[in-house]
Amino acid sequence: MKVGVLALQGDVPEHLRALTDVVPKTSVVAVRRPADLAEVDALFLPGGESTTIARLLAESGLWAPLAHRLGEGFPVLGTCAGLILLARDLAPSPAGREPPTFGVLDVRVRRNDYGSQRESFEGPVRVEGVGKRPFPGVFIRAPRILAVGTDARAIAWAGDEVVGVRSGAVWGLSFHPELSGDVRVHRAFLRGLPRSR
Ligand code: GLN
């Protein structure tokens, strides 16, 4: 099994590092071109700047093949900007310009809704399937999940607020497990994958 990290912009090295703690190094692929995407059985979309990542996805020729695979149930975990790119609906944000999205996660999200860089914070998060110990939630100019539709379900909470959702094999988190030094979320996602190929 090969696992990819979309490596166009954002906190790519942190995801690669988290993954090499969980699977053999030879199974981890930095995805930059369509040929890389064709090689992997699952993909992580990193945090970063969703408008930039969306533009680079189009320029690299990755947008269309990724959209196609998502339509076939491709397992993808998006963190922060990654969640934004997977969301079905973006509410107008303080940032103003909303990127195009793949629309595969039935959630309404607003970019930067917890405030600017200065309002970034860390707090305990409860994540389904990773054990009782609270997960260190790192939130950086995070998108807020405003509503969860009937095709998605909540899998992570900060207090009463939903900060992670899932629809089939697609997960979206408003926080950054790759920056927490805790690989339980990466492990839980990979554990759920079919072991073919
Ligand atoms: N604010 C960024 C965006 O709108 C997301 C921030 C992040 O990924 N840490 O794309």
mmCIF file of N, CA, C and O and ligand atoms in Angstrom, residues 47-51 79-81 84 111-112 140-141 176, ligand 1:
data_model
loop_
_atom_site.group_PDB
_atom_site.id
_atom_site.type_symbol
_atom_site.label_atom_id
_atom_site.label_comp_id
_atom_site.label_asym_id
_atom_site.label_seq_id
_atom_site.Cartn_x
_atom_site.Cartn_y
_atom_site.Cartn_z
ATOM 1 N N GLY A 47 -2.443 21.239 5.475
ATOM 2 C CA GLY A 47 -2.805 22.624 5.740
ATOM 3 C C GLY A 47 -1.905 23.533 4.922
ATOM 4 O O GLY A 47 -0.835 23.131 4.452
ATOM 5 N N GLY A 48 -2.351 24.736 4.747
ATOM 6 C CA GLY A 48 -1.601 25.703 3.939
ATOM 7 C C GLY A 48 -2.550 26.806 3.551
ATOM 8 O O GLY A 48 -3.350 27.246 4.375
ATOM 9 N N GLU A 49 -2.501 27.222 2.313
ATOM 10 C CA GLU A 49 -3.400 28.266 1.832
ATOM 11 C C GLU A 49 -4.276 27.648 0.745
ATOM 12 O O GLU A 49 -3.781 27.298 -0.329
ATOM 13 N N SER A 50 -5.552 27.517 1.060
ATOM 14 C CA SER A 50 -6.439 26.759 0.155
ATOM 15 C C SER A 50 -6.522 27.381 -1.240
ATOM 16 O O SER A 50 -6.602 26.651 -2.229
ATOM 17 N N THR A 51 -6.489 28.699 -1.318
ATOM 18 C CA THR A 51 -6.571 29.343 -2.646
ATOM 19 C C THR A 51 -5.328 28.994 -3.472
ATOM 20 O O THR A 51 -5.420 28.718 -4.666
ATOM 21 N N THR A 79 -6.524 18.274 6.125
ATOM 22 C CA THR A 79 -6.402 19.046 7.361
ATOM 23 C C THR A 79 -6.433 20.535 7.017
ATOM 24 O O THR A 79 -5.703 20.998 6.146
ATOM 25 N N CYS A 80 -7.301 21.256 7.689
ATOM 26 C CA CYS A 80 -7.376 22.721 7.603
ATOM 27 C C CYS A 80 -7.639 23.188 6.165
ATOM 28 O O CYS A 80 -8.759 23.065 5.681
ATOM 29 N N ALA A 81 -6.637 23.667 5.434
ATOM 30 C CA ALA A 81 -6.865 24.022 4.026
ATOM 31 C C ALA A 81 -7.379 22.807 3.253
ATOM 32 O O ALA A 81 -8.209 22.938 2.342
ATOM 33 N N ILE A 84 -11.039 22.537 3.675
ATOM 34 C CA ILE A 84 -11.699 23.563 2.843
ATOM 35 C C ILE A 84 -11.863 23.037 1.414
ATOM 36 O O ILE A 84 -12.930 23.160 0.810
ATOM 37 N N ARG A 111 -13.806 29.840 6.022
ATOM 38 C CA ARG A 111 -12.358 29.998 6.182
ATOM 39 C C ARG A 111 -12.047 31.073 7.230
ATOM 40 O O ARG A 111 -12.755 32.062 7.329
ATOM 41 N N ASN A 112 -10.951 30.851 7.946
ATOM 42 C CA ASN A 112 -10.401 31.841 8.884
ATOM 43 C C ASN A 112 -11.414 32.295 9.943
ATOM 44 O O ASN A 112 -11.310 33.401 10.454
ATOM 45 N N ILE A 140 -4.730 26.772 13.288
ATOM 46 C CA ILE A 140 -4.002 27.911 12.716
ATOM 47 C C ILE A 140 -4.844 28.545 11.618
ATOM 48 O O ILE A 140 -5.080 27.922 10.584
ATOM 49 N N ARG A 141 -5.295 29.748 11.853
ATOM 50 C CA ARG A 141 -6.217 30.404 10.903
ATOM 51 C C ARG A 141 -7.231 29.381 10.381
ATOM 52 O O ARG A 141 -7.430 29.210 9.189
ATOM 53 N N HIS A 176 -4.706 20.510 12.969
ATOM 54 C CA HIS A 176 -3.510 19.969 12.292
ATOM 55 C C HIS A 176 -2.872 18.838 13.077
ATOM 56 O O HIS A 176 -1.915 19.078 13.821
HETATM 57 N N1 GLN B 1 -6.661 29.960 6.340
HETATM 58 C C1 GLN B 1 -6.183 28.969 5.422
HETATM 59 C C2 GLN B 1 -7.061 28.916 4.190
HETATM 60 O O1 GLN B 1 -8.041 29.550 4.117
HETATM 61 C C3 GLN B 1 -6.126 27.621 6.079
HETATM 62 C C4 GLN B 1 -5.138 27.644 7.199
HETATM 63 C C5 GLN B 1 -4.405 26.372 7.421
HETATM 64 O O2 GLN B 1 -4.423 25.441 6.618
HETATM 65 N N2 GLN B 1 -3.663 26.362 8.497
HETATM 66 O O3 GLN B 1 -6.756 28.206 3.289
#
